[in-house]
Coordinates of C-alpha atoms in Angstrom, one line a residue:
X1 CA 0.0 0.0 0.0
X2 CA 1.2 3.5 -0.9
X3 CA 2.7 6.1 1.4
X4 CA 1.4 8.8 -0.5
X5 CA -2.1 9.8 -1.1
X6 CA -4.0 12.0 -3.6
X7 CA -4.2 15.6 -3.3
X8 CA -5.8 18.1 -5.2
X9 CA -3.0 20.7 -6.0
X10 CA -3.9 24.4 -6.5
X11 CA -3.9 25.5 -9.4
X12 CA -1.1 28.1 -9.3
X13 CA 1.6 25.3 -9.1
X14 CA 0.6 24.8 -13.1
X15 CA 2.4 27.9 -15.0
X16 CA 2.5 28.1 -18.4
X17 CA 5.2 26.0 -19.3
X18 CA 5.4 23.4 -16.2
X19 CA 5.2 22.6 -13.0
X20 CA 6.7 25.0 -10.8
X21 CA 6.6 26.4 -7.1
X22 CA 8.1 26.3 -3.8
X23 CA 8.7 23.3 -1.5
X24 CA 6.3 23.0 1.2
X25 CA 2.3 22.7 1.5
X26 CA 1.4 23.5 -2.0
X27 CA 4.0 21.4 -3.5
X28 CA 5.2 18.0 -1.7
X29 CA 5.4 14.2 -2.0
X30 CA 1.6 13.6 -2.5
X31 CA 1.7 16.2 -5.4
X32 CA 3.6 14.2 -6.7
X33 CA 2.4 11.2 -6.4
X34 CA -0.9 12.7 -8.0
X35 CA 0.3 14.1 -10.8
X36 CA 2.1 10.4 -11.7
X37 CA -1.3 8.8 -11.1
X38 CA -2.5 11.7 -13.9
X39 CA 0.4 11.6 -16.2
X40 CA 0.4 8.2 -16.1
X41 CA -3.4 7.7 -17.1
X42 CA -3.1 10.6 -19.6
X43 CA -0.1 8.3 -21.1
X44 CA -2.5 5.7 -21.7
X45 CA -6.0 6.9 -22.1
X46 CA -4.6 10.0 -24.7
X47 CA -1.8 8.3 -26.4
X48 CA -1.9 4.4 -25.8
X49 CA 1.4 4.5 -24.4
X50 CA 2.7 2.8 -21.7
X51 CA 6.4 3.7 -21.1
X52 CA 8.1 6.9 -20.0
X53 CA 11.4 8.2 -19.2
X54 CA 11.9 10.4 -15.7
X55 CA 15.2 12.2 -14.9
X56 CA 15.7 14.5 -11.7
X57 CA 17.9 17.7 -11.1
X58 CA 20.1 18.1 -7.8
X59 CA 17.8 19.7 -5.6
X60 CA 17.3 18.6 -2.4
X61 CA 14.0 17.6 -2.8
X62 CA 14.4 15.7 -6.3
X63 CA 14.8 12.3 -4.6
X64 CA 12.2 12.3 -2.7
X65 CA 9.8 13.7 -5.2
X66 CA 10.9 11.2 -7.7
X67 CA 10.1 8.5 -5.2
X68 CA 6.4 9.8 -5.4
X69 CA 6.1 10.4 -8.7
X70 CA 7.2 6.6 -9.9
X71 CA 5.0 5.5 -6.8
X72 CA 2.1 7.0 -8.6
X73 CA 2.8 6.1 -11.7
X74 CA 3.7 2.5 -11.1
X75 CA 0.1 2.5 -10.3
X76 CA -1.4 3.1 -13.2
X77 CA 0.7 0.3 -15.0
X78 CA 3.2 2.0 -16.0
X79 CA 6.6 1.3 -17.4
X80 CA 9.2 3.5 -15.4
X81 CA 12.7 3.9 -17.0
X82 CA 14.8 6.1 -14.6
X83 CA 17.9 7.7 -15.7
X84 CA 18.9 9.3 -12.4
X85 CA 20.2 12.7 -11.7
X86 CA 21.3 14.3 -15.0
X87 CA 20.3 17.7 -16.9
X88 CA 17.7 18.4 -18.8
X89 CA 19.2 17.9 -22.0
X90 CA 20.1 14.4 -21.1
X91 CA 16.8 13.4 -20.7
X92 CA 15.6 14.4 -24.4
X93 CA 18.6 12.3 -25.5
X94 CA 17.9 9.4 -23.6
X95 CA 14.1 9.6 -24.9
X96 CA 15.9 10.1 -28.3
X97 CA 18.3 7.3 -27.6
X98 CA 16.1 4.8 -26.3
X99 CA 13.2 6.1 -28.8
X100 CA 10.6 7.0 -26.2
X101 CA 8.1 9.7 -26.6
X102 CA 7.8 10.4 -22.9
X103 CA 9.9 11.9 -20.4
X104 CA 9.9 13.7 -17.2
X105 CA 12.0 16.4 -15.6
X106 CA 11.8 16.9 -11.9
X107 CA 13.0 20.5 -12.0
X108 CA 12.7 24.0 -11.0
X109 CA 15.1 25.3 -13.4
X110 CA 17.2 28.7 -12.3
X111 CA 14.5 29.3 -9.6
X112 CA 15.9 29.0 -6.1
X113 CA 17.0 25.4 -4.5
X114 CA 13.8 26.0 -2.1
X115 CA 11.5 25.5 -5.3
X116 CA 10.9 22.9 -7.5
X117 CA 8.7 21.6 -10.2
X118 CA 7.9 19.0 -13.2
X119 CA 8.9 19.2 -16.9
X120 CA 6.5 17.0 -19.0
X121 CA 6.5 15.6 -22.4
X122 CA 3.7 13.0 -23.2
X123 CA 3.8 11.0 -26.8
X124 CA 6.4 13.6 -28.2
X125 CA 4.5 16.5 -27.3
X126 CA 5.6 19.4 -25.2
X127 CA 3.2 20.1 -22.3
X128 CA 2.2 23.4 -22.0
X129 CA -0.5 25.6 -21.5
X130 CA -4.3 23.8 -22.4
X131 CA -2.4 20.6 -22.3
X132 CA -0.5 21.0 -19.0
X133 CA -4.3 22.0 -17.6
X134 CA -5.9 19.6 -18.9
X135 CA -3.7 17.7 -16.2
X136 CA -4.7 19.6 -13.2
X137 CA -8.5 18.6 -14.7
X138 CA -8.6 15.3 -14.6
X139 CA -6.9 15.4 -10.9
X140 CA -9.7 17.7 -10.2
X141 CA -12.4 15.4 -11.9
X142 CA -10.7 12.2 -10.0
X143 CA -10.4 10.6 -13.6
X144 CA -7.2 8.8 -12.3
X145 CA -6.0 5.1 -12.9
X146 CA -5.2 4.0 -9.6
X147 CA -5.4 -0.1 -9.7
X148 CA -3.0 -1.8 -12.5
X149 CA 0.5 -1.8 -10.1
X150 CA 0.5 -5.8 -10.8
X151 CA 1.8 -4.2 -14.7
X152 CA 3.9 -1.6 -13.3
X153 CA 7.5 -1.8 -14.1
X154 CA 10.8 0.6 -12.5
X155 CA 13.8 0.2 -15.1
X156 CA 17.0 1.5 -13.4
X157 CA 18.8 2.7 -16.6
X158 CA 22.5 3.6 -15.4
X159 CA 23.4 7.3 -15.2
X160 CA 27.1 7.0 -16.6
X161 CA 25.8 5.3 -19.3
X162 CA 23.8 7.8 -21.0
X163 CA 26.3 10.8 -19.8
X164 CA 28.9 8.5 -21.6
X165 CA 26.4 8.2 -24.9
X166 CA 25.4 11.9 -24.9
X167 CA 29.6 12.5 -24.2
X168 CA 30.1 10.2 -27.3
X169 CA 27.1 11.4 -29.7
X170 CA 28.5 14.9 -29.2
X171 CA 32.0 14.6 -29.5
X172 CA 31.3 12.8 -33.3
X173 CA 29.2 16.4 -34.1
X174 CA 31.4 18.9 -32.8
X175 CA 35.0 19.6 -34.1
X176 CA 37.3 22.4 -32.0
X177 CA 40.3 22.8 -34.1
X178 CA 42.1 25.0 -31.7
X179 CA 43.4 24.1 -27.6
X180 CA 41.0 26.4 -25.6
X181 CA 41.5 26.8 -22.0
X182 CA 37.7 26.8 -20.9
X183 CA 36.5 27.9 -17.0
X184 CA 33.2 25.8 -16.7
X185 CA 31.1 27.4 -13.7
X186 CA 28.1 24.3 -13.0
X187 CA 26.8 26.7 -9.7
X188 CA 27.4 23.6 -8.4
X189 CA 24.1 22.2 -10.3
X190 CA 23.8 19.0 -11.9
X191 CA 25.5 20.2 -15.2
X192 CA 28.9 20.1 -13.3
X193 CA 28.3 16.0 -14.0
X194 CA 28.8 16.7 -17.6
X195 CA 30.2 19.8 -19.0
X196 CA 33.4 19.2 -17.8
X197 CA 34.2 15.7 -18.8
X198 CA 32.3 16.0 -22.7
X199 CA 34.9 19.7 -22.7
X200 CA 37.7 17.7 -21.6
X201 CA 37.1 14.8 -24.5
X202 CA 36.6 17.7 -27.2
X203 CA 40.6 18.6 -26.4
X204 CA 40.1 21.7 -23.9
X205 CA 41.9 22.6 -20.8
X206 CA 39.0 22.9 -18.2
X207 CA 39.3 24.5 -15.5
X208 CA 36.1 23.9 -13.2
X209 CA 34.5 26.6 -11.3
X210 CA 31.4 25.6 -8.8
X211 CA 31.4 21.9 -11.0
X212 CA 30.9 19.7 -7.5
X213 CA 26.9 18.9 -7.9
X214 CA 25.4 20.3 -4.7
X215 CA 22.0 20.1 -3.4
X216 CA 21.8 23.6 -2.7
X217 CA 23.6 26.7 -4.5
X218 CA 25.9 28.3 -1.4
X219 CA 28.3 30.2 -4.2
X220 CA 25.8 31.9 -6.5
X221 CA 22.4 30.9 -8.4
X222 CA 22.5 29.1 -11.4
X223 CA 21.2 31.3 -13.3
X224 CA 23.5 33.2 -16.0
X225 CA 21.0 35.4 -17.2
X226 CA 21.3 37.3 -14.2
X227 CA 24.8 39.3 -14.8
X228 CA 25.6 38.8 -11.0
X229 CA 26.1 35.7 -11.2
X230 CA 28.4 35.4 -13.6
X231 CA 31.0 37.6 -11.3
X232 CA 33.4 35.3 -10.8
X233 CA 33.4 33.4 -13.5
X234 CA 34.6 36.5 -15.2
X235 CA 36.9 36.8 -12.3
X236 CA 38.4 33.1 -12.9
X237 CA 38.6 33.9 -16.7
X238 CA 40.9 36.7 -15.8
X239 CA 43.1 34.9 -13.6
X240 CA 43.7 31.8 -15.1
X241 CA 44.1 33.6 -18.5
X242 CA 41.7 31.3 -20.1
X243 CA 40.0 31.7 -23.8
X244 CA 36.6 31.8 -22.7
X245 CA 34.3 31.3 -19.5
X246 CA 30.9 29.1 -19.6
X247 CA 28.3 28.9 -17.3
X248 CA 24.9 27.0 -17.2
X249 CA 21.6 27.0 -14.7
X250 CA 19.8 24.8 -12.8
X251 CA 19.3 21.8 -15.4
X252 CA 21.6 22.9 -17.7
X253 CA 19.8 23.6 -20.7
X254 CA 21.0 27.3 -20.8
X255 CA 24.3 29.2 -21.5
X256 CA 25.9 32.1 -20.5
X257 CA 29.7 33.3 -22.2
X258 CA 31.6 35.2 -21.0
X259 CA 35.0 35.6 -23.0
X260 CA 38.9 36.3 -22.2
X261 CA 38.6 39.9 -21.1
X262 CA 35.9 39.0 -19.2
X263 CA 33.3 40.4 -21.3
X264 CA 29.9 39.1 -20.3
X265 CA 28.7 38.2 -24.5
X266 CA 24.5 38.4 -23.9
X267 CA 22.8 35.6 -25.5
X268 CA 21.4 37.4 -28.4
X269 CA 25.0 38.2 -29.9
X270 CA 25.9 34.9 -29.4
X271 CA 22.5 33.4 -31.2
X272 CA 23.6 35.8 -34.3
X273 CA 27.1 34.9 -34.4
X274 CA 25.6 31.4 -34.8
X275 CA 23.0 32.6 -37.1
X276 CA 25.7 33.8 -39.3
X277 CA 27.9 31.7 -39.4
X278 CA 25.1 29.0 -40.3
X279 CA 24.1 31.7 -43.1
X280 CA 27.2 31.7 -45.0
X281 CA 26.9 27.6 -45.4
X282 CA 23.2 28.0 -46.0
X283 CA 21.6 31.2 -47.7
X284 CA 18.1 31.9 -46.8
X285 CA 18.1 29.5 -43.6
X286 CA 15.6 30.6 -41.0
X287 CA 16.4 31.9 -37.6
X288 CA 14.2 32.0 -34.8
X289 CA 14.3 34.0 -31.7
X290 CA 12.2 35.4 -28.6
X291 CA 10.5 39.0 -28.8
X292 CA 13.1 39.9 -25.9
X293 CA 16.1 39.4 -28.3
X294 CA 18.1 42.6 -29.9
X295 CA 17.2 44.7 -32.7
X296 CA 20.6 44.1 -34.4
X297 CA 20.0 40.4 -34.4
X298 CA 16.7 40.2 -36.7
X299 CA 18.5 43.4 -39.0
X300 CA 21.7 41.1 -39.3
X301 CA 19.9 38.1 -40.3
X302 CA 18.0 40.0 -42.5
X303 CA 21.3 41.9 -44.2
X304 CA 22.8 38.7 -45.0
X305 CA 19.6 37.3 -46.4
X306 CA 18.5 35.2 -43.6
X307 CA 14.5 35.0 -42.8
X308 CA 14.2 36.3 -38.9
X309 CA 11.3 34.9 -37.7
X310 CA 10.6 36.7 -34.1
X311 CA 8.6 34.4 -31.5
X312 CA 7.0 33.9 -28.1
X313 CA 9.0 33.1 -25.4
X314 CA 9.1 29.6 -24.1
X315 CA 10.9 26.0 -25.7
X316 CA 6.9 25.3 -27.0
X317 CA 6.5 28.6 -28.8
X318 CA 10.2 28.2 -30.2
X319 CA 10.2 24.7 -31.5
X320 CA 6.9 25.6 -33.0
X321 CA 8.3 28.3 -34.6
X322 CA 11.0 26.3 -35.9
X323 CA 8.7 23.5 -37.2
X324 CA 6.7 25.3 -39.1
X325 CA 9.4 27.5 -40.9
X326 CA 12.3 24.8 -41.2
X327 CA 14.7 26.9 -38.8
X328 CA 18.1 25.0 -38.0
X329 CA 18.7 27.1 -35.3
X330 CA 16.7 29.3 -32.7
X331 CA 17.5 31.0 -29.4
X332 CA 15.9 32.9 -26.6
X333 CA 17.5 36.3 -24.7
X334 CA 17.8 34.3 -21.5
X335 CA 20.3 31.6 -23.1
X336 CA 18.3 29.1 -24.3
X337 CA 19.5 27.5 -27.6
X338 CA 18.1 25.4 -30.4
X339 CA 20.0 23.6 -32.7
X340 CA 18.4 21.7 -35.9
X341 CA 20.6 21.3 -38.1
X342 CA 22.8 18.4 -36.9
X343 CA 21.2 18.2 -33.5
X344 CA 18.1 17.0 -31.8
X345 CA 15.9 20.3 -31.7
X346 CA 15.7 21.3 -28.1
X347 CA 17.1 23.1 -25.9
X348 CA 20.7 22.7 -25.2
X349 CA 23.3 24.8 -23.2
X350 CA 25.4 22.1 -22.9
X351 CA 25.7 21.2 -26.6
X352 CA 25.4 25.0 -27.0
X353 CA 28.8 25.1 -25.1
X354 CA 30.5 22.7 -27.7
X355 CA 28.9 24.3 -30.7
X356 CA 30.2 27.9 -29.6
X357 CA 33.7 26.3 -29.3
X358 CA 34.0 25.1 -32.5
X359 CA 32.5 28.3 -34.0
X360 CA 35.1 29.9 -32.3
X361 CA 37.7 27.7 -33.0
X362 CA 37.7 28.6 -37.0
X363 CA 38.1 32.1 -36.4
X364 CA 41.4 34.0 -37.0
X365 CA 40.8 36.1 -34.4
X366 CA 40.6 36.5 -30.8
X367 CA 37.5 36.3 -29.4
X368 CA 36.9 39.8 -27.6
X369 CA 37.9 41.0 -31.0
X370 CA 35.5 38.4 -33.2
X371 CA 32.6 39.8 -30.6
X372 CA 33.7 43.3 -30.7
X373 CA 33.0 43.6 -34.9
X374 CA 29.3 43.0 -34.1
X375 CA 27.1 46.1 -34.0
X376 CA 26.4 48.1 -31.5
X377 CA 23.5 49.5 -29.2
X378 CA 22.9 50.4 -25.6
X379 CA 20.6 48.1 -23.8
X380 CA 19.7 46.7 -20.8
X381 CA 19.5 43.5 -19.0
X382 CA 16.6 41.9 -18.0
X383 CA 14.0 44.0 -15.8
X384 CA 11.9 42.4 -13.3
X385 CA 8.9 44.4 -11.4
X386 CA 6.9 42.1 -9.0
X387 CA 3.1 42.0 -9.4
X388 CA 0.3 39.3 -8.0
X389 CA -0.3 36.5 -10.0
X390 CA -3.7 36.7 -10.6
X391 CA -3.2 40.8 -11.6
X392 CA -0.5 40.0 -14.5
X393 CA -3.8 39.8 -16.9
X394 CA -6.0 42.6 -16.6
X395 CA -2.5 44.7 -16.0
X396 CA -1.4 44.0 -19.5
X397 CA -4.6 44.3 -21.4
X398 CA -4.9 48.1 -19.6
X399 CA -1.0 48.8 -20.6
X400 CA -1.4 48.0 -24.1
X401 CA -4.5 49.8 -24.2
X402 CA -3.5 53.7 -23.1
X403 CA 0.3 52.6 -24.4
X404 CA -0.6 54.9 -27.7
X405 CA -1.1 57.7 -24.8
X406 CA 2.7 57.6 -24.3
X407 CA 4.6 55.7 -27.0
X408 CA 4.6 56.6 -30.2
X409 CA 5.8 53.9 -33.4
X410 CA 5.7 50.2 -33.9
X411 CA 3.6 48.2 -31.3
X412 CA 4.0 44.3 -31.3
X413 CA 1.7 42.4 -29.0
X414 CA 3.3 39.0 -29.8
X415 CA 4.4 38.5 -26.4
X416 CA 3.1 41.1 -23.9
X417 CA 4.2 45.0 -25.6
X418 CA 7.0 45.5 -27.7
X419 CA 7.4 49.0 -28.7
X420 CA 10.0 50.0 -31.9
X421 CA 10.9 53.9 -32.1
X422 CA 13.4 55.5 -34.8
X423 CA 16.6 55.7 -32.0
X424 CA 14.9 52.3 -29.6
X425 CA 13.1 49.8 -28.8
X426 CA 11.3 48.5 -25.6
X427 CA 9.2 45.5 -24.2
X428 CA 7.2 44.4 -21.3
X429 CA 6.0 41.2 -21.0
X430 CA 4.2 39.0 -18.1
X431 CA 6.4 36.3 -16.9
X432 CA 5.2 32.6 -17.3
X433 CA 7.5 31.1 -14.7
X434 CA 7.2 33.8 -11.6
X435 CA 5.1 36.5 -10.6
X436 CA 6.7 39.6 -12.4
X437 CA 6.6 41.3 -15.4
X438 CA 10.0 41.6 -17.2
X439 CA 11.2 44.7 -19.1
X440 CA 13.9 45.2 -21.4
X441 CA 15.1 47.8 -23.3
X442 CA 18.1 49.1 -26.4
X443 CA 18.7 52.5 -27.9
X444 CA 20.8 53.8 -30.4
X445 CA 22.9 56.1 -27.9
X446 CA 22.3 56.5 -24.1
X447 CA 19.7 59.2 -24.2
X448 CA 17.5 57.3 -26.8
X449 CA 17.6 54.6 -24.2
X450 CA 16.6 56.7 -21.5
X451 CA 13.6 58.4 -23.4
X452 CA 12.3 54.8 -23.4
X453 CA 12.6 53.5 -20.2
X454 CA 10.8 57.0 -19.5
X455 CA 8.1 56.9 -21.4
X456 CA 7.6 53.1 -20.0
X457 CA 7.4 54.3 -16.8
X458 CA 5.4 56.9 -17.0
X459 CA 2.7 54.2 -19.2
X460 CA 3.3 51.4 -16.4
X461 CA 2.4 53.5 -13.8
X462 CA -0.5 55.1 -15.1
X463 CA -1.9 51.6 -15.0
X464 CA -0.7 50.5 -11.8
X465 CA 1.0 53.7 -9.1
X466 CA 2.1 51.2 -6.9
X467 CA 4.2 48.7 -9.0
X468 CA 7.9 49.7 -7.9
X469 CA 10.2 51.0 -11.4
X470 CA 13.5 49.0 -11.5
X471 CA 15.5 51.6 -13.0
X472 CA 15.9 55.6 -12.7
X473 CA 13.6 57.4 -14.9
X474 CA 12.3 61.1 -15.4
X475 CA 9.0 61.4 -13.5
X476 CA 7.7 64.3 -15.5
X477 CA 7.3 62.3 -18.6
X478 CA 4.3 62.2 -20.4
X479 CA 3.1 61.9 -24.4
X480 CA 6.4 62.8 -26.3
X481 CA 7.6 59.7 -28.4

């Protein structure tokens, strides 16, 4: 008889995207436990399948939610191949590998080790949005299979084994025709199992930073989108003299660069050094990227006779976008990269790490130097203003609706409000993964960035007064773009 028993969850553990929230009453053992007795019914009432793949990040809580979660789904008959503690991209190899269409990812990403959640795929597809609440329905409407553990199988497939295939696969792909000294910071998350050993076999000189996999982050979060923490990587690149710093978050499906000077290189540049140098073997390719990426990116693409094809977003709204316009290669402003044309099509950082080595390694010059021929604007990083969960909607449609009151040009509501002026460009978009809205903005020179981030200001809190502005801006603004 089980140890666990079912719960109804509330709702706000679903996001858009996943399963995602902090440890405690909300999100616990019998969570999941119900949501295996739900995925694993959904396996088989929606797709006739009966096997799936689970994998589990470093977190302290990852064992013992991935004890409740194959407890649940061993009773619904279902056949449980666990790979153990690896990253995220290691699980969509393994399900490549072992040609399953399911898999599971007991993550919570870059958020903080108190949080966790659930990545789901379910007969190839991506679960996200109507799908992923279509799972919170049936737990609400009890439609659960809950008798068929006499069928139920646990496969223990060995963890070295696949880090060794995925090592293998990738060192066949990538070429790096040049002896880089490499600082891998892990943030002591479950990448440091694997970056360093697949750098090492492509001929680098690693030095690890943060690579011993720890259940909680004591030396900074994994996240490298935040410029923070990517302080002393930059530091360790200067001291060790090394060609190039890389560092990757929680599950280790995003990148961040930074190179020998200790120049931070944001994601976008990277994704259009990529772009291309995938342009010059293959004219008219297709690049896809998120509505928070640079200006400069889509108006290279463009210049060398690319197709930029600007998207939601989030891995579902990318690999969509890649589908349907035969992209080979895709990338999101937060590091997220997508590689089709001699990879698997999701997200990689770690693959990402070996792919920007070999780009690197065919160029003639450093590269600070290869970066710094790239053009240039003024921008920010990523903005974050906190606002209530439940308030995100009705916020945005208000915003987009007086934002002619204050901006003046092109308005794109892809993906929350993306303003383009003559000198700049702006956006503000709800989060899907936290409550906050996240702001970005690039101008031609300093004051063009300014007299955006003012006129935002002056548009967000005519909506809301009380929302706190993450950056300095002119309070007297009004109409003038």
């Amino acid at each position: 008889m089980s140890k666990f028993y079912i719960t109804t969850p509330t709702e706000s553990i679903f996001k858009e995207y996943d399963v995602r929230y902090a440890v405690g009453e909300d999100l616990n053992e019998n969570t999941y436990f119900t949501l295996g007795l739900a995925i694993g019914t959904e396996l088989q009432k929606v797709y006739q399948l009966h096997t799936i793949l689970i994998a589990r990040d470093s977190r302290e809580s990852s064992l013992r939610f991935n004890q409740a979660l194959i407890q649940g789904l061993l009773l619904t008959g279902t056949r449980i191949i666990d790979v153990g503690c690896v990253p995220t991209p290691l699980l969509h190899f393994a399900m490549h590998d072992l040609q399953c269409l399911s898999g599971l990812m007991i993550t919570a990403s870059h958020n903080p080790a108190s949080h966790n959640g659930l990545k789901i795929t379910l007969g190839g597809k991506n679960y996200y949005g109507a799908r992923l609440r279509s799972l919170f329905q049936r737990i609400r409407d009890e439609q659960l299979i809950q008798d068929q553990q006499e069928s139920g199988v646990l496969i223990q497939y060995p963890t070295d084994q696949i880090i060794h295939k995925y090592v293998k696969c990738v060192k066949e792909d990538v070429a790096i025709t040049q002896k880089f000294r490499v600082v891998v910071d892990c943030g002591n998350a479950v990448a440091g199992y694997v970056v360093p050993q697949l750098l090492s076999a492509l001929g680098c000189e690693v030095i690890p930073l943060y690579c011993d996999v720890q259940p909680v982050f004591n030396n900074h979060h994994p996240d490298p989108a935040v410029e923070e923490n990517l302080r002393d990587l930059q530091q360790a690149v200067l001291e060790h003299q090394a060609d190039l710093g890389v560092a990757f978050d929680g599950d280790g499906d995003r990148l961040g660069v930074v190179d020998a000077q200790g120049t931070i290189i944001a994601s976008d540049y990277l994704l259009l050094a990529f772009a291309l140098d995938l342009l010059r073997r293959q004219p008219q390719a297709a690049v896809v990227f998120d509505a928070k990426c640079t200006q400069n990116l889509s108006k290279s693409i463009l210049e060398h006779q690319g197709r930029a094809i600007m998207c939601k977003t989030g891995m579902a709204h990318v690999m969509a976008n890649m589908a349907k316009n035969h992209a080979a290669i895709a990338g999101e402003f937060c590091g997220h990269f997508y590689f089709n044309d001699r990879w698997l099509r999701f997200d990689d950082g770690i693959y990402a790490a070996a792919r920007t080595l070999e780009m690197l390694s065919k160029q003639k010059q450093n590269i600070h130097n290869y970066f710094s021929h790239f053009p240039k604007a003024v921008s920010t990083a990523e903005l974050k203003i906190e606002i209530a969960e439940e308030d995100k909607e009705v916020f945005m449609q208000q915003l987009i609706e007086h934002a002619p009151d204050f901006l003046h040009g092109e308005f794109i509501t892809l993906d929350g409000l993306r303003v383009h002026t003559e000198q700049a460009w702006g956006i503000i978009r709800p989060s899907n993964t936290a409550a906050y809205l996240t702001l970005r903005f690039e101008g031609q020179s300093p004051e063009a960035l300014q007299e955006i981030q003012d006129a935002f200001a002056a548009l967000i809190l005519s909506v809301d007064p009380d929302l706190e502005i993450p950056y300095d801006f002119n309070e007297s603004v009004g109409l003038h773009m």
